[in-house]
Coordinates of C-alpha atoms in Angstrom, one line a residue:
M24 CA 13.7 -92.1 -31.1
R25 CA 12.0 -92.3 -27.7
Q26 CA 13.5 -89.8 -25.2
G27 CA 12.3 -91.5 -22.1
S28 CA 9.7 -90.3 -19.5
L29 CA 9.2 -86.6 -19.0
L30 CA 8.1 -87.3 -15.4
L31 CA 11.4 -89.1 -14.8
R32 CA 13.3 -86.3 -16.4
L33 CA 11.7 -83.7 -14.1
L34 CA 12.2 -85.9 -11.0
A35 CA 15.8 -86.5 -11.9
A36 CA 16.4 -82.8 -12.4
S37 CA 14.7 -82.1 -9.1
A38 CA 16.6 -84.8 -7.3
L39 CA 19.9 -83.4 -8.6
G40 CA 18.9 -79.9 -7.6
I41 CA 17.7 -80.9 -4.1
A42 CA 20.8 -83.0 -3.5
A43 CA 23.2 -80.2 -4.6
A44 CA 21.3 -77.6 -2.5
L45 CA 21.2 -79.8 0.6
L46 CA 24.8 -80.8 0.3
V47 CA 25.9 -77.1 0.0
A48 CA 23.5 -76.1 2.8
G49 CA 24.8 -78.9 5.1
A50 CA 28.4 -78.1 4.5
V51 CA 27.8 -74.3 5.1
L52 CA 25.8 -75.0 8.3
I53 CA 28.4 -77.4 9.7
E54 CA 31.2 -74.9 9.0
L55 CA 29.2 -72.1 10.7
F56 CA 28.5 -74.3 13.7
Q57 CA 32.1 -75.3 14.0
S58 CA 33.2 -71.7 13.8
Q59 CA 30.8 -70.8 16.5
V60 CA 32.0 -73.6 18.8
E61 CA 35.6 -72.7 18.2
E62 CA 34.9 -69.0 18.9
R63 CA 33.2 -70.0 22.1
V64 CA 36.1 -72.1 23.2
H65 CA 38.6 -69.4 22.3
K66 CA 36.6 -66.8 24.3
E67 CA 36.6 -69.3 27.2
L68 CA 40.4 -69.8 27.0
L69 CA 40.8 -66.0 26.9
N70 CA 38.6 -65.5 29.9
H71 CA 40.6 -68.1 31.9
A72 CA 43.9 -66.4 30.9
S73 CA 42.5 -63.1 32.0
Q74 CA 41.6 -64.6 35.4
L75 CA 45.0 -66.0 35.7
A76 CA 46.7 -62.7 34.8
G77 CA 44.6 -60.9 37.3
A78 CA 45.4 -63.3 40.1
L79 CA 49.2 -63.6 39.3
E80 CA 51.6 -61.8 41.6
I81 CA 55.2 -62.1 42.9
D82 CA 55.5 -62.9 46.6
A83 CA 58.1 -61.5 49.0
A84 CA 60.5 -64.2 48.1
G85 CA 60.3 -63.3 44.4
K86 CA 58.3 -66.3 43.5
P87 CA 55.2 -66.2 41.3
T88 CA 52.0 -67.1 43.1
L89 CA 48.3 -66.9 42.5
E90 CA 46.2 -64.7 44.7
R91 CA 43.2 -66.9 44.0
Q92 CA 42.5 -70.0 41.9
P93 CA 40.4 -69.9 38.7
A94 CA 36.8 -70.6 39.3
D95 CA 36.4 -73.6 36.9
P96 CA 36.6 -76.8 39.0
R97 CA 38.0 -78.7 36.1
F98 CA 41.4 -77.1 36.8
Q99 CA 41.4 -79.1 40.0
E100 CA 40.6 -82.5 38.5
P101 CA 43.6 -84.4 37.0
F102 CA 43.5 -84.8 33.3
S103 CA 40.1 -83.2 33.1
G104 CA 40.8 -81.7 29.7
L105 CA 41.2 -78.1 30.9
Y106 CA 44.7 -76.9 31.9
W107 CA 46.8 -73.9 32.7
Q108 CA 50.5 -73.2 33.0
I109 CA 52.5 -70.1 33.9
A110 CA 56.2 -69.6 33.3
V111 CA 58.0 -66.5 34.7
D112 CA 61.2 -65.4 33.0
Q113 CA 61.5 -68.7 31.3
G114 CA 62.2 -70.3 34.7
Q115 CA 59.8 -70.7 37.5
K116 CA 56.5 -72.3 36.6
L117 CA 53.1 -72.8 38.0
Y118 CA 50.7 -75.5 36.9
S119 CA 47.0 -76.4 37.4
R120 CA 46.3 -79.6 39.3
S121 CA 44.6 -81.0 36.2
I122 CA 47.9 -81.0 34.3
W123 CA 49.3 -83.4 36.9
D124 CA 53.0 -84.3 36.2
E125 CA 53.0 -83.2 32.5
S126 CA 53.8 -79.8 31.0
L127 CA 52.8 -77.9 27.9
Q128 CA 55.7 -77.5 25.6
L129 CA 55.2 -74.6 23.2
A130 CA 57.4 -72.8 20.7
P131 CA 59.8 -70.4 22.4
S132 CA 58.6 -67.5 20.3
D133 CA 56.9 -64.7 22.2
P134 CA 53.1 -64.7 21.7
G135 CA 52.9 -61.0 22.8
P136 CA 50.3 -59.5 25.1
E137 CA 47.5 -60.1 22.5
G138 CA 48.0 -63.8 22.8
R139 CA 47.5 -66.4 20.1
I140 CA 45.6 -69.6 19.5
S141 CA 47.4 -72.8 18.4
H142 CA 46.9 -76.5 18.4
L143 CA 49.2 -78.9 20.2
T144 CA 49.6 -82.6 20.6
A145 CA 50.5 -83.3 24.3
A146 CA 53.0 -85.9 25.4
D147 CA 50.2 -88.4 26.0
G148 CA 49.0 -87.9 22.4
M149 CA 46.0 -85.8 23.3
D150 CA 45.1 -83.0 20.9
V151 CA 44.6 -79.7 22.7
I152 CA 43.7 -76.1 21.8
V153 CA 46.1 -73.7 23.4
F154 CA 45.9 -70.0 24.1
D155 CA 49.1 -68.4 25.3
Q156 CA 50.1 -64.7 25.9
S157 CA 52.9 -62.8 27.5
I158 CA 52.4 -60.2 30.2
K159 CA 54.7 -58.0 32.3
L160 CA 54.8 -58.1 36.1
L161 CA 56.2 -55.1 38.1
E162 CA 58.2 -55.8 41.2
D163 CA 60.1 -53.0 43.1
Q164 CA 60.6 -50.9 40.0
T165 CA 61.6 -54.0 38.0
S166 CA 59.5 -56.1 35.7
K167 CA 59.4 -59.7 35.0
S168 CA 57.9 -61.5 31.9
A169 CA 55.3 -64.1 32.5
R170 CA 53.9 -66.5 29.9
I171 CA 50.3 -67.7 30.6
I172 CA 49.1 -70.8 28.8
V173 CA 45.6 -72.2 28.9
A174 CA 44.7 -75.3 27.0
V175 CA 41.5 -77.4 26.5
D176 CA 41.0 -80.8 25.0
A177 CA 40.1 -80.6 21.3
V178 CA 37.1 -82.8 21.9
E179 CA 35.4 -79.7 23.3
V180 CA 35.2 -78.7 19.6
T181 CA 35.2 -82.0 17.7
D182 CA 32.5 -83.8 19.8
P183 CA 29.8 -81.1 19.4
V184 CA 30.7 -80.7 15.7
A185 CA 30.5 -84.4 15.2
S186 CA 27.2 -84.6 17.0
F187 CA 25.8 -81.7 15.0
R188 CA 27.0 -83.3 11.8
R189 CA 25.2 -86.5 12.6
W190 CA 21.9 -84.7 13.4
M191 CA 22.4 -82.5 10.4
M192 CA 22.7 -85.4 8.1
L193 CA 19.6 -87.1 9.5
S194 CA 17.7 -83.8 9.3
L195 CA 18.8 -83.1 5.7
G196 CA 18.0 -86.7 4.8
A197 CA 14.5 -86.4 6.1
L198 CA 14.2 -83.0 4.3
A199 CA 15.5 -84.5 1.1
I200 CA 12.8 -87.2 1.3
A201 CA 10.1 -84.6 1.9
L202 CA 11.4 -82.4 -0.9
A203 CA 11.5 -85.4 -3.2
V204 CA 7.9 -86.2 -2.5
A205 CA 7.0 -82.5 -3.0
A206 CA 8.9 -82.6 -6.3
W207 CA 7.0 -85.7 -7.4
V208 CA 3.6 -84.1 -6.5
Q209 CA 4.7 -80.9 -8.3
A210 CA 5.7 -82.8 -11.4
K211 CA 2.5 -84.8 -11.4
V212 CA 0.4 -81.7 -11.0
G213 CA 2.5 -79.9 -13.7
L214 CA 2.0 -82.8 -16.1
M215 CA -1.8 -83.1 -15.5
P216 CA -2.6 -80.9 -18.5
L217 CA -0.6 -83.4 -20.7
Q218 CA -2.8 -86.2 -19.3
A219 CA -5.8 -84.1 -20.1
L220 CA -4.4 -83.7 -23.6
K221 CA -3.8 -87.4 -23.9
D222 CA -7.4 -88.1 -22.7
G223 CA -8.7 -85.7 -25.3
L224 CA -6.8 -87.4 -28.1
A225 CA -8.1 -90.7 -26.9
R226 CA -11.7 -89.4 -27.1
I227 CA -11.0 -88.2 -30.6
A228 CA -9.6 -91.6 -31.5
T229 CA -12.7 -93.3 -30.3
G230 CA -15.0 -90.8 -32.0
T231 CA -16.5 -89.4 -28.8
V232 CA -15.5 -85.9 -29.9
S233 CA -14.1 -84.3 -33.0
R234 CA -11.9 -81.7 -31.5
L235 CA -9.7 -81.1 -28.4
E236 CA -11.9 -79.5 -25.8
G237 CA -11.5 -78.0 -22.4
G238 CA -9.3 -75.5 -20.8
F239 CA -5.5 -75.9 -21.1
P240 CA -2.6 -73.8 -19.7
K241 CA -1.4 -71.1 -22.0
E242 CA 1.8 -73.0 -22.6
I243 CA -0.2 -75.9 -24.2
D244 CA -2.9 -73.8 -25.9
P245 CA -0.8 -73.2 -29.1
L246 CA -0.4 -77.0 -29.5
V247 CA -4.1 -77.6 -28.9
N248 CA -5.0 -74.8 -31.4
E249 CA -2.6 -76.1 -34.0
F250 CA -3.9 -79.7 -33.6
N251 CA -7.5 -78.6 -33.9
A252 CA -6.6 -76.7 -37.1
V253 CA -5.0 -79.8 -38.6
L254 CA -8.2 -81.7 -37.8
E255 CA -10.2 -79.0 -39.4
V256 CA -8.1 -79.1 -42.6
H257 CA -8.3 -82.9 -42.6
D258 CA -12.1 -82.9 -42.3
K259 CA -12.4 -80.3 -45.1
S260 CA -10.1 -82.4 -47.3
L261 CA -12.2 -85.5 -46.7
S262 CA -15.4 -83.6 -47.5
Q263 CA -13.8 -82.3 -50.7
A264 CA -12.6 -85.8 -51.7
R265 CA -16.1 -87.2 -51.2
A266 CA -17.6 -84.4 -53.2
R267 CA -15.2 -85.0 -56.0
A268 CA -16.1 -88.8 -55.9
S269 CA -19.7 -87.9 -56.2
D270 CA -19.0 -85.5 -59.1
L271 CA -17.0 -88.3 -60.8
A272 CA -19.9 -90.7 -60.4
H273 CA -22.3 -88.3 -62.1
G274 CA -19.8 -87.5 -64.8
L275 CA -19.2 -91.2 -65.7
K276 CA -22.9 -92.2 -65.4
T277 CA -24.0 -90.5 -68.6
P278 CA -21.2 -91.8 -70.9
L279 CA -21.7 -95.3 -69.6
T280 CA -25.4 -95.0 -70.1
I281 CA -24.9 -93.8 -73.7
L282 CA -22.6 -96.7 -74.4
G283 CA -25.2 -99.1 -73.0
V284 CA -27.8 -97.6 -75.4
V285 CA -25.3 -97.9 -78.3
A286 CA -24.9 -101.6 -77.4
G287 CA -28.7 -102.0 -77.5
D288 CA -28.8 -100.3 -80.9
L289 CA -26.1 -102.6 -82.2
E290 CA -28.1 -105.6 -81.0
R291 CA -31.3 -104.4 -82.7
R292 CA -29.4 -103.9 -85.9
G293 CA -28.3 -107.5 -85.9
D294 CA -24.7 -106.8 -84.9
S295 CA -24.8 -109.1 -81.9
A296 CA -21.1 -109.7 -81.7
A297 CA -20.3 -106.0 -81.5
A298 CA -23.2 -105.4 -79.1
A299 CA -21.9 -108.2 -76.8
D300 CA -18.3 -106.8 -76.9
V301 CA -19.5 -103.3 -76.1
G302 CA -21.9 -104.5 -73.4
E303 CA -19.2 -106.6 -71.8
Q304 CA -16.8 -103.6 -71.7
V305 CA -19.5 -101.3 -70.3
A306 CA -20.3 -103.8 -67.5
A307 CA -16.6 -104.1 -66.7
M308 CA -16.2 -100.3 -66.6
Q309 CA -19.3 -100.0 -64.4
T310 CA -17.8 -102.6 -62.0
V311 CA -14.5 -100.8 -61.8
V312 CA -16.1 -97.4 -61.4
E313 CA -18.4 -98.5 -58.7
R314 CA -15.6 -100.2 -56.7
E315 CA -13.3 -97.2 -57.0
L316 CA -16.1 -94.8 -56.1
S317 CA -16.9 -96.9 -53.1
R318 CA -13.3 -96.7 -52.0
A319 CA -13.2 -93.0 -52.6
R320 CA -16.4 -92.6 -50.4
L321 CA -14.7 -94.4 -47.5
A322 CA -14.0 -92.2 -44.5
L323 CA -10.3 -91.7 -44.7
G324 CA -10.0 -90.3 -41.2
R325 CA -8.5 -92.1 -38.3
N326 CA -11.2 -90.9 -35.8
P327 CA -14.6 -92.0 -37.0
P328 CA -17.5 -91.4 -34.6
L329 CA -19.4 -94.0 -32.7
C330 CA -22.3 -95.4 -34.8
Q331 CA -25.2 -97.4 -33.2
L332 CA -25.7 -100.7 -35.0
A333 CA -29.3 -101.4 -34.4
P334 CA -30.7 -98.4 -36.2
V335 CA -28.5 -99.1 -39.2
L336 CA -29.6 -102.7 -39.4
N337 CA -33.3 -101.8 -39.1
Q338 CA -32.9 -99.0 -41.7
M339 CA -31.1 -101.2 -44.2
T340 CA -33.4 -104.2 -43.9
G341 CA -36.4 -101.9 -44.3
A342 CA -35.0 -100.5 -47.5
L343 CA -34.1 -104.0 -48.9
R344 CA -37.6 -105.4 -48.2
K345 CA -38.8 -103.0 -50.9
L346 CA -36.5 -104.5 -53.6
P347 CA -37.3 -107.5 -55.7
R348 CA -37.5 -110.7 -53.6
G349 CA -37.0 -108.6 -50.5
G350 CA -40.6 -109.0 -49.4
D351 CA -40.6 -112.7 -50.1
V352 CA -38.2 -113.7 -47.4
E353 CA -38.4 -113.5 -43.6
W354 CA -36.0 -110.9 -42.1
T355 CA -34.9 -111.4 -38.5
V356 CA -32.8 -108.7 -36.8
E357 CA -31.2 -109.4 -33.4
A358 CA -29.2 -106.5 -32.0
D359 CA -28.9 -104.8 -28.7
S360 CA -29.5 -101.1 -28.8
S361 CA -26.3 -100.4 -26.8
L362 CA -24.0 -101.9 -29.5
A363 CA -21.9 -99.3 -31.3
V364 CA -18.9 -99.3 -33.6
N365 CA -16.3 -96.7 -34.5
I366 CA -17.2 -96.5 -38.2
D367 CA -18.4 -93.7 -40.3
P368 CA -22.2 -94.0 -40.6
T369 CA -22.0 -93.9 -44.4
D370 CA -19.5 -96.7 -44.5
I371 CA -21.3 -99.0 -42.0
K372 CA -24.5 -98.5 -44.1
E373 CA -22.5 -99.5 -47.2
L374 CA -21.1 -102.6 -45.5
V375 CA -24.4 -103.7 -44.0
G376 CA -26.2 -102.9 -47.3
N377 CA -23.9 -105.0 -49.5
I378 CA -23.9 -108.0 -47.1
C379 CA -27.7 -108.0 -46.7
D380 CA -28.3 -107.3 -50.4
N381 CA -26.2 -110.4 -51.2
A382 CA -28.4 -112.4 -48.8
R383 CA -31.6 -111.0 -50.4
K384 CA -30.5 -112.2 -53.8
W385 CA -29.8 -115.8 -52.7
A386 CA -32.0 -116.5 -49.7
A387 CA -34.7 -119.1 -50.2
S388 CA -37.0 -118.0 -47.4
K389 CA -35.1 -116.6 -44.4
I390 CA -32.4 -114.1 -43.5
V391 CA -31.1 -113.8 -39.9
I392 CA -29.0 -110.7 -38.9
A393 CA -27.4 -110.7 -35.5
A394 CA -25.1 -108.4 -33.6
R395 CA -23.7 -109.3 -30.2
R396 CA -20.7 -108.9 -27.9
E397 CA -18.2 -111.8 -28.1
A398 CA -14.8 -112.0 -26.4
G399 CA -14.4 -108.3 -26.0
A400 CA -15.5 -107.6 -29.6
I401 CA -18.7 -106.8 -31.4
V402 CA -19.6 -109.5 -34.0
L403 CA -22.1 -109.0 -36.8
T404 CA -23.4 -112.1 -38.7
V405 CA -25.7 -112.3 -41.7
D406 CA -27.0 -115.8 -42.5
D407 CA -29.3 -117.0 -45.2
D408 CA -30.8 -120.3 -46.3
G409 CA -29.9 -120.0 -49.9
P410 CA -27.5 -122.3 -51.9
G411 CA -24.4 -120.8 -50.3
I412 CA -21.1 -120.9 -52.1
N413 CA -19.3 -123.8 -53.7
L414 CA -16.8 -125.7 -51.6
G415 CA -13.4 -124.2 -52.1
D416 CA -14.7 -120.8 -53.1
E417 CA -14.4 -119.3 -49.6
K418 CA -11.3 -117.4 -50.6
R419 CA -12.6 -116.3 -54.0
V420 CA -15.8 -114.6 -53.0
T421 CA -14.2 -111.2 -52.8
E422 CA -12.1 -111.6 -56.0
R423 CA -12.8 -109.2 -58.7
G424 CA -15.6 -110.5 -61.0
Y425 CA -16.4 -113.5 -58.9
S426 CA -20.1 -114.6 -58.9
N427 CA -21.8 -117.8 -58.0
D428 CA -23.8 -117.6 -61.2
T429 CA -23.8 -115.6 -64.4
N430 CA -26.2 -112.9 -63.1
G431 CA -24.0 -111.1 -60.7
S432 CA -20.6 -109.5 -60.6
G433 CA -19.6 -110.2 -57.0
L434 CA -18.8 -106.5 -56.5
G435 CA -20.8 -106.1 -53.3
L436 CA -18.6 -108.4 -51.2
T437 CA -15.5 -106.9 -52.7
I438 CA -16.7 -103.5 -51.4
V439 CA -17.3 -105.1 -48.0
R440 CA -13.7 -106.3 -48.0
D441 CA -12.4 -102.8 -49.0
I442 CA -14.3 -101.3 -46.1
A443 CA -12.9 -103.8 -43.6
D444 CA -9.4 -103.2 -45.0
N445 CA -9.8 -99.5 -44.6
Y446 CA -10.9 -99.7 -40.9
G447 CA -8.7 -102.7 -39.9
F448 CA -11.4 -105.1 -38.7
N449 CA -11.9 -108.7 -39.6
V450 CA -14.5 -110.0 -42.1
D451 CA -14.9 -113.6 -43.3
F452 CA -17.3 -115.7 -45.3
G453 CA -18.4 -119.3 -45.2
R454 CA -21.3 -121.7 -44.7
S455 CA -24.3 -120.7 -42.6
P456 CA -26.0 -122.8 -39.9
L457 CA -29.1 -122.2 -42.0
G458 CA -27.5 -124.1 -44.9
G459 CA -26.7 -121.1 -47.0
F460 CA -24.1 -118.3 -46.9
R461 CA -22.7 -116.5 -43.8
A462 CA -20.9 -113.2 -43.7
R463 CA -19.3 -112.4 -40.4
A464 CA -17.7 -109.0 -39.4
T465 CA -15.8 -108.7 -36.1
F466 CA -15.3 -105.1 -34.9
P467 CA -12.9 -104.2 -32.1
A468 CA -14.7 -102.9 -29.0
K469 CA -14.4 -99.1 -28.5
G470 CA -13.1 -98.8 -32.0
A471 CA -9.5 -100.0 -31.2
A472 CA -7.6 -100.8 -34.3
A473 CA -7.4 -104.5 -34.9
K474 CA -4.8 -106.4 -36.8
V475 CA -6.5 -107.9 -39.9
K476 CA -6.7 -111.6 -39.7
D477 CA -7.2 -114.2 -42.4
R478 CA -10.7 -113.3 -43.6
S479 CA -11.3 -116.5 -45.6
T480 CA -12.0 -118.8 -42.7
V481 CA -14.8 -121.3 -43.4
Q482 CA -17.7 -121.1 -41.0
A483 CA -18.9 -124.5 -39.8

């Protein structure tokens, strides 16, 4: 089951971590800022109360009066947001001009000389922060109790905090974007070794290299080493399989040769029926053995190296010219030196050799071998001017035992089909423009695996 993108996982985890961290940081910073603002306001109220207490005195008539007004001009401006009120013995009161015709109604409980901070909703609905304290005034050996109240509009706290919160959210948002970009860059850089690993596997798949190469981080090194070890075991197993196939070929060659000799002896002794039976079975066994050995020799690996076509074509045609009828026909090879296919060299030689050998047997005077790029693929065609195949036999040419006459087994083209099946490329047979037989093999470019198509299409 696919587990999704590793990059998206890392980015999602980073996004969650960044969001959580910034939310917590934002909440803490706002709380700290609000505490600092409140502390400043509280100190300001205490300072005003101290000024009022220092200036408060009882005049000759026994009335409370202020020796001097507080310095803050807001006390003189009606409804400015900063107020004071003094009550002596719960009776006589003094007010700041800013309080106008209102009064601050607090709980009757004594706040004490230390004072206290509280919140109050005034008669006009305004929220204020209040500091009130009780002090003793001495007059002619007697004392009077005075309650000093200083209040400030709560917006002195809420407005700066709200403004700070807005800017904090904008700043944290910008920081979140920057951190997200940094997390994306970090994830991409962190995953670069995996991209290098992917590229290495692609080079193995195309046959450019046989092992994963290059430096990898220590976290990935064990995976690379294990994969290279698997490739090593695979190559050894393939070599051993081919060696066993070769041993089997040599082991079966002698018994089949002896049986052929026995068939000849029977023929010379006049037992033609028995000789024919033995000879027929020997031929059948040789056909089966050759085909199975050809299959066993196929490169079973998924990562064959790149093989240049032109040298293989020239080599195989040079060898076939030395066989019977090979020197009697005109061989033409048309192949660009840059064309290469991802097929094991042994297997491409087997394929080209069988196709060209079939043309050698049947060509009247001419064989044309061409390799070219066509629609993103590499196409190899072998044409001859021989009799070709019978109409309707296009699908039978690779069937076991098929031959257009009695002198052949049809095994070569069957082996060609087996090689095509093993590598997953397309091969088809039909009529040649020269009038004879055409074999056409279509290899995917760069060795990409191709879906095998109907390989019995008649060539016009």
